[in-house]
Amino acid sequence: GTSPRDGTGLAGAVLEGMAGSGMSGMFATHLHGVLDLPYSEAAGDRLRKKRMAIKEDQEWTYRLEDGVCTNSLALLTALKFGLPENIIKRAEELSEHWDSDTKNCNTEESSFKSESKRSTRTMDIHHAVAILEEVVGVKGSSSIVQIPSSCMPPPSLEGTSCVYILQIGGEGEDEGRSVAEYYVGETDSLFKRLSQHRSSWPSLSAIAVRIEKGGKSRAREVENLVTRRMAKSGFDLVSFHDGLRRK
């Protein structure tokens, strides 16, 4: 088996050679690193990035649209084709530990750092997690799902009422203050909602929790409470007014 790094280099060189020579064709790959390679100007001018359009209910359309896709939705696909839920759940757990030399959903690309690497700033995503846990009543639970910027939510959250918090931008500091912004929302289709948000903020990451009891009404209540507590704690919220309208 070819290593992801060497495979990406070979794939990029072949793609550049084809494009630079004036060839026409389609080049499909799971080596997402080819999206960020420094291609020659001649090749770069001819390359067009396409992906298959996905319906709101996560059904395939078999039609191309402009854009890139770095998530194959493998777990959701496996679930739709009848793979046992216990296997899907274990796959989700194992995928968190998977690592390679190319871009993927590892902790280095996630906004969620280990305890030893946490910033000493007053407010960050970890404080947002604590607020969400406290309001929902799942403190110390594994119910909070972390969704790094290059990933989509797990299938287990689809079709259920969820409350989510988006982190928009990095967690650098500007005169001692976090430059990240946050958005609190609720939805019954996290996949669809996250896709919509990423059309405006492509690099956002998120945390989410499934509301086990009370459905959408409880989710809206949690959204409102979390929004108020985060605003009071000093978070820079872009969803503040949206959250206050839902009382």
PDB file of C-alpha atoms in Angstrom:
ATOM      1  CA  GLY A   1       0.000   0.000   0.000  1.00  0.00           C
ATOM      2  CA  THR A   2       1.193   3.497  -0.882  1.00  0.00           C
ATOM      3  CA  SER A   3       1.535   5.941   1.999  1.00  0.00           C
ATOM      4  CA  PRO A   4      -0.962   8.847   1.900  1.00  0.00           C
ATOM      5  CA  ARG A   5       1.898  11.343   1.559  1.00  0.00           C
ATOM      6  CA  ASP A   6       3.549   9.597  -1.397  1.00  0.00           C
ATOM      7  CA  GLY A   7       0.186   8.828  -2.942  1.00  0.00           C
ATOM      8  CA  THR A   8      -0.828  12.479  -2.742  1.00  0.00           C
ATOM      9  CA  GLY A   9       2.429  13.559  -4.354  1.00  0.00           C
ATOM     10  CA  LEU A  10       2.057  11.042  -7.173  1.00  0.00           C
ATOM     11  CA  ALA A  11      -1.595  11.896  -7.728  1.00  0.00           C
ATOM     12  CA  GLY A  12      -0.785  15.613  -7.820  1.00  0.00           C
ATOM     13  CA  ALA A  13       2.051  15.128 -10.276  1.00  0.00           C
ATOM     14  CA  VAL A  14      -0.132  13.037 -12.595  1.00  0.00           C
ATOM     15  CA  LEU A  15      -2.963  15.563 -12.368  1.00  0.00           C
ATOM     16  CA  GLU A  16      -0.606  18.460 -13.057  1.00  0.00           C
ATOM     17  CA  GLY A  17       0.913  16.630 -15.998  1.00  0.00           C
ATOM     18  CA  MET A  18      -2.486  15.885 -17.507  1.00  0.00           C
ATOM     19  CA  ALA A  19      -3.767  19.434 -17.044  1.00  0.00           C
ATOM     20  CA  GLY A  20      -0.535  21.060 -18.187  1.00  0.00           C
ATOM     21  CA  SER A  21      -0.486  19.046 -21.406  1.00  0.00           C
ATOM     22  CA  GLY A  22      -3.969  20.166 -22.346  1.00  0.00           C
ATOM     23  CA  MET A  23      -5.715  16.859 -21.675  1.00  0.00           C
ATOM     24  CA  SER A  24      -9.373  16.790 -20.654  1.00  0.00           C
ATOM     25  CA  GLY A  25     -10.886  14.294 -18.278  1.00  0.00           C
ATOM     26  CA  MET A  26     -12.064  13.586 -14.732  1.00  0.00           C
ATOM     27  CA  PHE A  27      -9.803  12.838 -11.773  1.00  0.00           C
ATOM     28  CA  ALA A  28     -11.476  11.409  -8.661  1.00  0.00           C
ATOM     29  CA  THR A  29      -9.599  10.612  -5.464  1.00  0.00           C
ATOM     30  CA  HIS A  30      -9.923  10.258  -1.699  1.00  0.00           C
ATOM     31  CA  LEU A  31      -6.467  11.846  -1.295  1.00  0.00           C
ATOM     32  CA  HIS A  32      -7.758  15.245  -0.224  1.00  0.00           C
ATOM     33  CA  GLY A  33      -4.254  16.660   0.024  1.00  0.00           C
ATOM     34  CA  VAL A  34      -4.274  17.158  -3.771  1.00  0.00           C
ATOM     35  CA  LEU A  35      -6.664  20.070  -3.204  1.00  0.00           C
ATOM     36  CA  ASP A  36      -3.934  22.150  -1.574  1.00  0.00           C
ATOM     37  CA  LEU A  37      -0.858  21.335  -3.663  1.00  0.00           C
ATOM     38  CA  PRO A  38       1.061  24.208  -5.343  1.00  0.00           C
ATOM     39  CA  TYR A  39       0.322  23.354  -8.980  1.00  0.00           C
ATOM     40  CA  SER A  40       2.001  25.099 -11.876  1.00  0.00           C
ATOM     41  CA  GLU A  41       0.188  28.083 -13.297  1.00  0.00           C
ATOM     42  CA  ALA A  42      -0.529  26.260 -16.560  1.00  0.00           C
ATOM     43  CA  ALA A  43      -2.142  23.359 -14.732  1.00  0.00           C
ATOM     44  CA  GLY A  44      -3.897  25.484 -12.117  1.00  0.00           C
ATOM     45  CA  ASP A  45      -5.679  27.551 -14.767  1.00  0.00           C
ATOM     46  CA  ARG A  46      -7.309  24.413 -16.209  1.00  0.00           C
ATOM     47  CA  LEU A  47      -8.276  22.577 -13.029  1.00  0.00           C
ATOM     48  CA  ARG A  48     -11.929  22.757 -11.976  1.00  0.00           C
ATOM     49  CA  LYS A  49     -13.127  21.369  -8.660  1.00  0.00           C
ATOM     50  CA  LYS A  50     -16.427  19.506  -8.667  1.00  0.00           C
ATOM     51  CA  ARG A  51     -18.365  17.324  -6.246  1.00  0.00           C
ATOM     52  CA  MET A  52     -21.590  15.344  -6.264  1.00  0.00           C
ATOM     53  CA  ALA A  53     -24.571  17.345  -5.043  1.00  0.00           C
ATOM     54  CA  ILE A  54     -26.305  15.920  -1.976  1.00  0.00           C
ATOM     55  CA  LYS A  55     -30.001  16.467  -1.237  1.00  0.00           C
ATOM     56  CA  GLU A  56     -31.132  17.908   2.082  1.00  0.00           C
ATOM     57  CA  ASP A  57     -32.080  14.426   3.274  1.00  0.00           C
ATOM     58  CA  GLN A  58     -28.535  13.226   2.494  1.00  0.00           C
ATOM     59  CA  GLU A  59     -29.572  11.330  -0.655  1.00  0.00           C
ATOM     60  CA  TRP A  60     -27.163  11.165  -3.581  1.00  0.00           C
ATOM     61  CA  THR A  61     -28.119  13.053  -6.756  1.00  0.00           C
ATOM     62  CA  TYR A  62     -25.396  11.714  -9.094  1.00  0.00           C
ATOM     63  CA  ARG A  63     -25.085  15.275 -10.400  1.00  0.00           C
ATOM     64  CA  LEU A  64     -21.981  17.433 -10.289  1.00  0.00           C
ATOM     65  CA  GLU A  65     -21.793  20.893  -8.766  1.00  0.00           C
ATOM     66  CA  ASP A  66     -18.953  23.332  -8.114  1.00  0.00           C
ATOM     67  CA  GLY A  67     -17.024  22.762  -4.898  1.00  0.00           C
ATOM     68  CA  VAL A  68     -14.996  20.159  -3.038  1.00  0.00           C
ATOM     69  CA  CYS A  69     -15.966  17.319  -0.719  1.00  0.00           C
ATOM     70  CA  THR A  70     -13.558  16.148   1.974  1.00  0.00           C
ATOM     71  CA  ASN A  71     -16.027  13.856   3.706  1.00  0.00           C
ATOM     72  CA  SER A  72     -17.289  10.734   1.946  1.00  0.00           C
ATOM     73  CA  LEU A  73     -20.116  10.275   4.472  1.00  0.00           C
ATOM     74  CA  ALA A  74     -18.972   6.677   4.747  1.00  0.00           C
ATOM     75  CA  LEU A  75     -20.632   6.019   8.099  1.00  0.00           C
ATOM     76  CA  LEU A  76     -23.936   7.512   7.009  1.00  0.00           C
ATOM     77  CA  THR A  77     -23.764   5.473   3.807  1.00  0.00           C
ATOM     78  CA  ALA A  78     -22.970   2.304   5.737  1.00  0.00           C
ATOM     79  CA  LEU A  79     -25.898   2.957   8.062  1.00  0.00           C
ATOM     80  CA  LYS A  80     -28.277   3.434   5.126  1.00  0.00           C
ATOM     81  CA  PHE A  81     -27.152   0.129   3.622  1.00  0.00           C
ATOM     82  CA  GLY A  82     -27.879  -1.780   6.797  1.00  0.00           C
ATOM     83  CA  LEU A  83     -24.564  -2.094   8.605  1.00  0.00           C
ATOM     84  CA  PRO A  84     -25.361  -2.814  12.290  1.00  0.00           C
ATOM     85  CA  GLU A  85     -25.596   0.274  14.504  1.00  0.00           C
ATOM     86  CA  ASN A  86     -23.071  -1.147  16.981  1.00  0.00           C
ATOM     87  CA  ILE A  87     -20.519  -1.364  14.162  1.00  0.00           C
ATOM     88  CA  ILE A  88     -21.283   2.225  13.102  1.00  0.00           C
ATOM     89  CA  LYS A  89     -20.896   3.457  16.677  1.00  0.00           C
ATOM     90  CA  ARG A  90     -17.572   1.636  17.080  1.00  0.00           C
ATOM     91  CA  ALA A  91     -16.409   3.028  13.729  1.00  0.00           C
ATOM     92  CA  GLU A  92     -17.152   6.546  14.984  1.00  0.00           C
ATOM     93  CA  GLU A  93     -15.048   5.873  18.088  1.00  0.00           C
ATOM     94  CA  LEU A  94     -12.149   4.393  16.136  1.00  0.00           C
ATOM     95  CA  SER A  95     -12.184   7.142  13.526  1.00  0.00           C
ATOM     96  CA  GLU A  96     -11.335   9.659  16.240  1.00  0.00           C
ATOM     97  CA  HIS A  97      -7.982   7.914  16.683  1.00  0.00           C
ATOM     98  CA  TRP A  98      -7.166   7.534  13.021  1.00  0.00           C
ATOM     99  CA  ASP A  99      -4.250   9.589  11.773  1.00  0.00           C
ATOM    100  CA  SER A 100      -2.336  10.064   8.543  1.00  0.00           C
ATOM    101  CA  ASP A 101       0.075  12.457   6.891  1.00  0.00           C
ATOM    102  CA  THR A 102      -2.700  14.209   4.964  1.00  0.00           C
ATOM    103  CA  LYS A 103      -5.466  16.455   6.196  1.00  0.00           C
ATOM    104  CA  ASN A 104      -8.047  14.545   8.169  1.00  0.00           C
ATOM    105  CA  CYS A 105     -10.148  14.793  11.264  1.00  0.00           C
ATOM    106  CA  ASN A 106      -7.352  14.475  13.779  1.00  0.00           C
ATOM    107  CA  THR A 107      -6.875  16.486  16.916  1.00  0.00           C
ATOM    108  CA  GLU A 108      -4.182  18.681  15.375  1.00  0.00           C
ATOM    109  CA  GLU A 109      -6.728  20.195  12.992  1.00  0.00           C
ATOM    110  CA  SER A 110      -9.434  20.352  15.629  1.00  0.00           C
ATOM    111  CA  SER A 111     -10.129  23.357  17.788  1.00  0.00           C
ATOM    112  CA  PHE A 112     -10.416  21.059  20.766  1.00  0.00           C
ATOM    113  CA  LYS A 113      -6.960  20.835  22.349  1.00  0.00           C
ATOM    114  CA  SER A 114      -5.878  18.574  25.156  1.00  0.00           C
ATOM    115  CA  GLU A 115      -5.974  19.824  28.737  1.00  0.00           C
ATOM    116  CA  SER A 116      -2.233  20.442  28.766  1.00  0.00           C
ATOM    117  CA  LYS A 117      -2.486  22.702  25.725  1.00  0.00           C
ATOM    118  CA  ARG A 118      -5.450  24.774  26.798  1.00  0.00           C
ATOM    119  CA  SER A 119      -5.142  28.519  26.639  1.00  0.00           C
ATOM    120  CA  THR A 120      -5.265  30.628  29.755  1.00  0.00           C
ATOM    121  CA  ARG A 121      -7.768  33.015  28.174  1.00  0.00           C
ATOM    122  CA  THR A 122     -10.943  33.751  30.072  1.00  0.00           C
ATOM    123  CA  MET A 123     -13.358  32.305  27.516  1.00  0.00           C
ATOM    124  CA  ASP A 124     -12.807  29.620  24.892  1.00  0.00           C
ATOM    125  CA  ILE A 125     -14.566  26.601  23.392  1.00  0.00           C
ATOM    126  CA  HIS A 126     -13.928  24.546  26.538  1.00  0.00           C
ATOM    127  CA  HIS A 127     -15.920  27.025  28.596  1.00  0.00           C
ATOM    128  CA  ALA A 128     -18.680  26.769  25.994  1.00  0.00           C
ATOM    129  CA  VAL A 129     -18.660  22.980  26.427  1.00  0.00           C
ATOM    130  CA  ALA A 130     -18.989  23.424  30.192  1.00  0.00           C
ATOM    131  CA  ILE A 131     -21.975  25.751  29.768  1.00  0.00           C
ATOM    132  CA  LEU A 132     -23.681  23.350  27.357  1.00  0.00           C
ATOM    133  CA  GLU A 133     -23.082  20.391  29.679  1.00  0.00           C
ATOM    134  CA  GLU A 134     -24.477  22.274  32.655  1.00  0.00           C
ATOM    135  CA  VAL A 135     -27.638  23.445  30.872  1.00  0.00           C
ATOM    136  CA  VAL A 136     -28.391  20.052  29.337  1.00  0.00           C
ATOM    137  CA  GLY A 137     -27.444  18.165  32.496  1.00  0.00           C
ATOM    138  CA  VAL A 138     -24.814  15.876  31.010  1.00  0.00           C
ATOM    139  CA  LYS A 139     -21.733  17.165  32.800  1.00  0.00           C
ATOM    140  CA  GLY A 140     -18.830  14.772  32.457  1.00  0.00           C
ATOM    141  CA  SER A 141     -20.764  12.770  29.863  1.00  0.00           C
ATOM    142  CA  SER A 142     -19.559  11.614  26.456  1.00  0.00           C
ATOM    143  CA  SER A 143     -22.821  12.976  24.984  1.00  0.00           C
ATOM    144  CA  ILE A 144     -21.082  16.146  23.768  1.00  0.00           C
ATOM    145  CA  VAL A 145     -19.873  15.494  20.212  1.00  0.00           C
ATOM    146  CA  GLN A 146     -16.943  17.453  18.827  1.00  0.00           C
ATOM    147  CA  ILE A 147     -17.016  18.185  15.080  1.00  0.00           C
ATOM    148  CA  PRO A 148     -13.686  19.528  13.748  1.00  0.00           C
ATOM    149  CA  SER A 149     -13.591  21.902  10.802  1.00  0.00           C
ATOM    150  CA  SER A 150     -12.880  19.178   8.220  1.00  0.00           C
ATOM    151  CA  CYS A 151     -15.630  16.811   9.409  1.00  0.00           C
ATOM    152  CA  MET A 152     -19.379  16.382   9.253  1.00  0.00           C
ATOM    153  CA  PRO A 153     -21.543  15.263  12.184  1.00  0.00           C
ATOM    154  CA  PRO A 154     -21.879  11.531  12.930  1.00  0.00           C
ATOM    155  CA  PRO A 155     -24.986   9.695  11.673  1.00  0.00           C
ATOM    156  CA  SER A 156     -26.131   9.105  15.266  1.00  0.00           C
ATOM    157  CA  LEU A 157     -27.112  12.806  15.519  1.00  0.00           C
ATOM    158  CA  GLU A 158     -29.139  12.916  12.321  1.00  0.00           C
ATOM    159  CA  GLY A 159     -32.925  13.103  12.581  1.00  0.00           C
ATOM    160  CA  THR A 160     -32.911  14.016  16.280  1.00  0.00           C
ATOM    161  CA  SER A 161     -33.242  17.343  18.079  1.00  0.00           C
ATOM    162  CA  CYS A 162     -29.790  18.770  18.742  1.00  0.00           C
ATOM    163  CA  VAL A 163     -28.292  21.932  20.177  1.00  0.00           C
ATOM    164  CA  TYR A 164     -24.973  22.994  18.714  1.00  0.00           C
ATOM    165  CA  ILE A 165     -22.316  25.660  19.217  1.00  0.00           C
ATOM    166  CA  LEU A 166     -20.190  26.834  16.306  1.00  0.00           C
ATOM    167  CA  GLN A 167     -16.711  28.259  16.717  1.00  0.00           C
ATOM    168  CA  ILE A 168     -16.022  30.674  13.878  1.00  0.00           C
ATOM    169  CA  GLY A 169     -12.410  31.680  13.385  1.00  0.00           C
ATOM    170  CA  GLY A 170      -9.367  30.800  15.418  1.00  0.00           C
ATOM    171  CA  GLU A 171      -8.722  31.170  19.083  1.00  0.00           C
ATOM    172  CA  GLY A 172      -5.862  33.597  18.759  1.00  0.00           C
ATOM    173  CA  GLU A 173      -5.822  36.739  20.848  1.00  0.00           C
ATOM    174  CA  ASP A 174      -6.220  40.397  20.004  1.00  0.00           C
ATOM    175  CA  GLU A 175      -5.083  42.571  22.923  1.00  0.00           C
ATOM    176  CA  GLY A 176      -5.808  39.778  25.382  1.00  0.00           C
ATOM    177  CA  ARG A 177      -9.195  38.919  23.868  1.00  0.00           C
ATOM    178  CA  SER A 178     -10.215  35.863  21.847  1.00  0.00           C
ATOM    179  CA  VAL A 179     -10.744  36.614  18.146  1.00  0.00           C
ATOM    180  CA  ALA A 180     -13.126  33.658  17.730  1.00  0.00           C
ATOM    181  CA  GLU A 181     -16.865  34.183  17.374  1.00  0.00           C
ATOM    182  CA  TYR A 182     -19.561  31.727  18.416  1.00  0.00           C
ATOM    183  CA  TYR A 183     -23.007  30.742  17.217  1.00  0.00           C
ATOM    184  CA  VAL A 184     -25.612  28.786  19.192  1.00  0.00           C
ATOM    185  CA  GLY A 185     -28.409  26.975  17.367  1.00  0.00           C
ATOM    186  CA  GLU A 186     -30.806  24.046  17.395  1.00  0.00           C
ATOM    187  CA  THR A 187     -31.924  21.728  14.604  1.00  0.00           C
ATOM    188  CA  ASP A 188     -33.452  18.383  13.723  1.00  0.00           C
ATOM    189  CA  SER A 189     -31.015  17.956  10.823  1.00  0.00           C
ATOM    190  CA  LEU A 190     -27.484  18.762  11.948  1.00  0.00           C
ATOM    191  CA  PHE A 191     -25.951  17.634   8.658  1.00  0.00           C
ATOM    192  CA  LYS A 192     -28.090  20.050   6.651  1.00  0.00           C
ATOM    193  CA  ARG A 193     -27.693  22.933   9.106  1.00  0.00           C
ATOM    194  CA  LEU A 194     -23.924  22.557   9.365  1.00  0.00           C
ATOM    195  CA  SER A 195     -23.646  22.470   5.577  1.00  0.00           C
ATOM    196  CA  GLN A 196     -25.623  25.720   5.402  1.00  0.00           C
ATOM    197  CA  HIS A 197     -23.407  27.386   8.003  1.00  0.00           C
ATOM    198  CA  ARG A 198     -20.244  26.290   6.204  1.00  0.00           C
ATOM    199  CA  SER A 199     -21.405  28.018   3.045  1.00  0.00           C
ATOM    200  CA  SER A 200     -20.851  31.233   5.034  1.00  0.00           C
ATOM    201  CA  TRP A 201     -18.034  30.079   7.354  1.00  0.00           C
ATOM    202  CA  PRO A 202     -16.118  27.235   5.612  1.00  0.00           C
ATOM    203  CA  SER A 203     -13.599  26.593   8.397  1.00  0.00           C
ATOM    204  CA  LEU A 204     -15.929  26.529  11.384  1.00  0.00           C
ATOM    205  CA  SER A 205     -15.824  23.737  13.957  1.00  0.00           C
ATOM    206  CA  ALA A 206     -18.656  22.721  16.238  1.00  0.00           C
ATOM    207  CA  ILE A 207     -19.830  20.894  19.325  1.00  0.00           C
ATOM    208  CA  ALA A 208     -23.281  19.340  19.553  1.00  0.00           C
ATOM    209  CA  VAL A 209     -25.482  17.398  21.928  1.00  0.00           C
ATOM    210  CA  ARG A 210     -28.575  15.335  21.292  1.00  0.00           C
ATOM    211  CA  ILE A 211     -31.636  16.340  23.303  1.00  0.00           C
ATOM    212  CA  GLU A 212     -32.913  13.021  24.620  1.00  0.00           C
ATOM    213  CA  LYS A 213     -36.260  14.227  26.012  1.00  0.00           C
ATOM    214  CA  GLY A 214     -38.595  17.054  25.084  1.00  0.00           C
ATOM    215  CA  GLY A 215     -37.824  17.224  21.380  1.00  0.00           C
ATOM    216  CA  LYS A 216     -37.650  20.533  19.542  1.00  0.00           C
ATOM    217  CA  SER A 217     -39.319  22.588  22.275  1.00  0.00           C
ATOM    218  CA  ARG A 218     -36.692  21.476  24.783  1.00  0.00           C
ATOM    219  CA  ALA A 219     -33.937  22.079  22.226  1.00  0.00           C
ATOM    220  CA  ARG A 220     -35.105  25.676  21.750  1.00  0.00           C
ATOM    221  CA  GLU A 221     -35.198  26.162  25.501  1.00  0.00           C
ATOM    222  CA  VAL A 222     -31.638  24.870  25.820  1.00  0.00           C
ATOM    223  CA  GLU A 223     -30.543  27.059  22.894  1.00  0.00           C
ATOM    224  CA  ASN A 224     -31.960  30.137  24.600  1.00  0.00           C
ATOM    225  CA  LEU A 225     -30.373  29.345  27.976  1.00  0.00           C
ATOM    226  CA  VAL A 226     -26.970  28.564  26.474  1.00  0.00           C
ATOM    227  CA  THR A 227     -27.085  31.754  24.384  1.00  0.00           C
ATOM    228  CA  ARG A 228     -27.856  33.897  27.440  1.00  0.00           C
ATOM    229  CA  ARG A 229     -25.176  32.294  29.610  1.00  0.00           C
ATOM    230  CA  MET A 230     -22.509  32.573  26.930  1.00  0.00           C
ATOM    231  CA  ALA A 231     -23.402  36.210  26.282  1.00  0.00           C
ATOM    232  CA  LYS A 232     -23.262  36.953  29.997  1.00  0.00           C
ATOM    233  CA  SER A 233     -19.883  35.191  30.240  1.00  0.00           C
ATOM    234  CA  GLY A 234     -18.401  37.447  27.572  1.00  0.00           C
ATOM    235  CA  PHE A 235     -18.454  35.265  24.447  1.00  0.00           C
ATOM    236  CA  ASP A 236     -18.610  37.115  21.134  1.00  0.00           C
ATOM    237  CA  LEU A 237     -21.886  35.681  19.824  1.00  0.00           C
ATOM    238  CA  VAL A 238     -23.110  36.186  16.269  1.00  0.00           C
ATOM    239  CA  SER A 239     -26.342  34.354  17.179  1.00  0.00           C
ATOM    240  CA  PHE A 240     -27.265  36.421  20.231  1.00  0.00           C
ATOM    241  CA  HIS A 241     -30.350  38.120  18.803  1.00  0.00           C
ATOM    242  CA  ASP A 242     -31.584  34.913  17.133  1.00  0.00           C
ATOM    243  CA  GLY A 243     -31.424  33.102  20.436  1.00  0.00           C
ATOM    244  CA  LEU A 244     -33.283  35.816  22.363  1.00  0.00           C
ATOM    245  CA  ARG A 245     -36.191  35.710  19.915  1.00  0.00           C
ATOM    246  CA  ARG A 246     -36.926  32.119  20.921  1.00  0.00           C
ATOM    247  CA  LYS A 247     -38.470  32.370  24.353  1.00  0.00           C
TER     248      LYS A 247
END
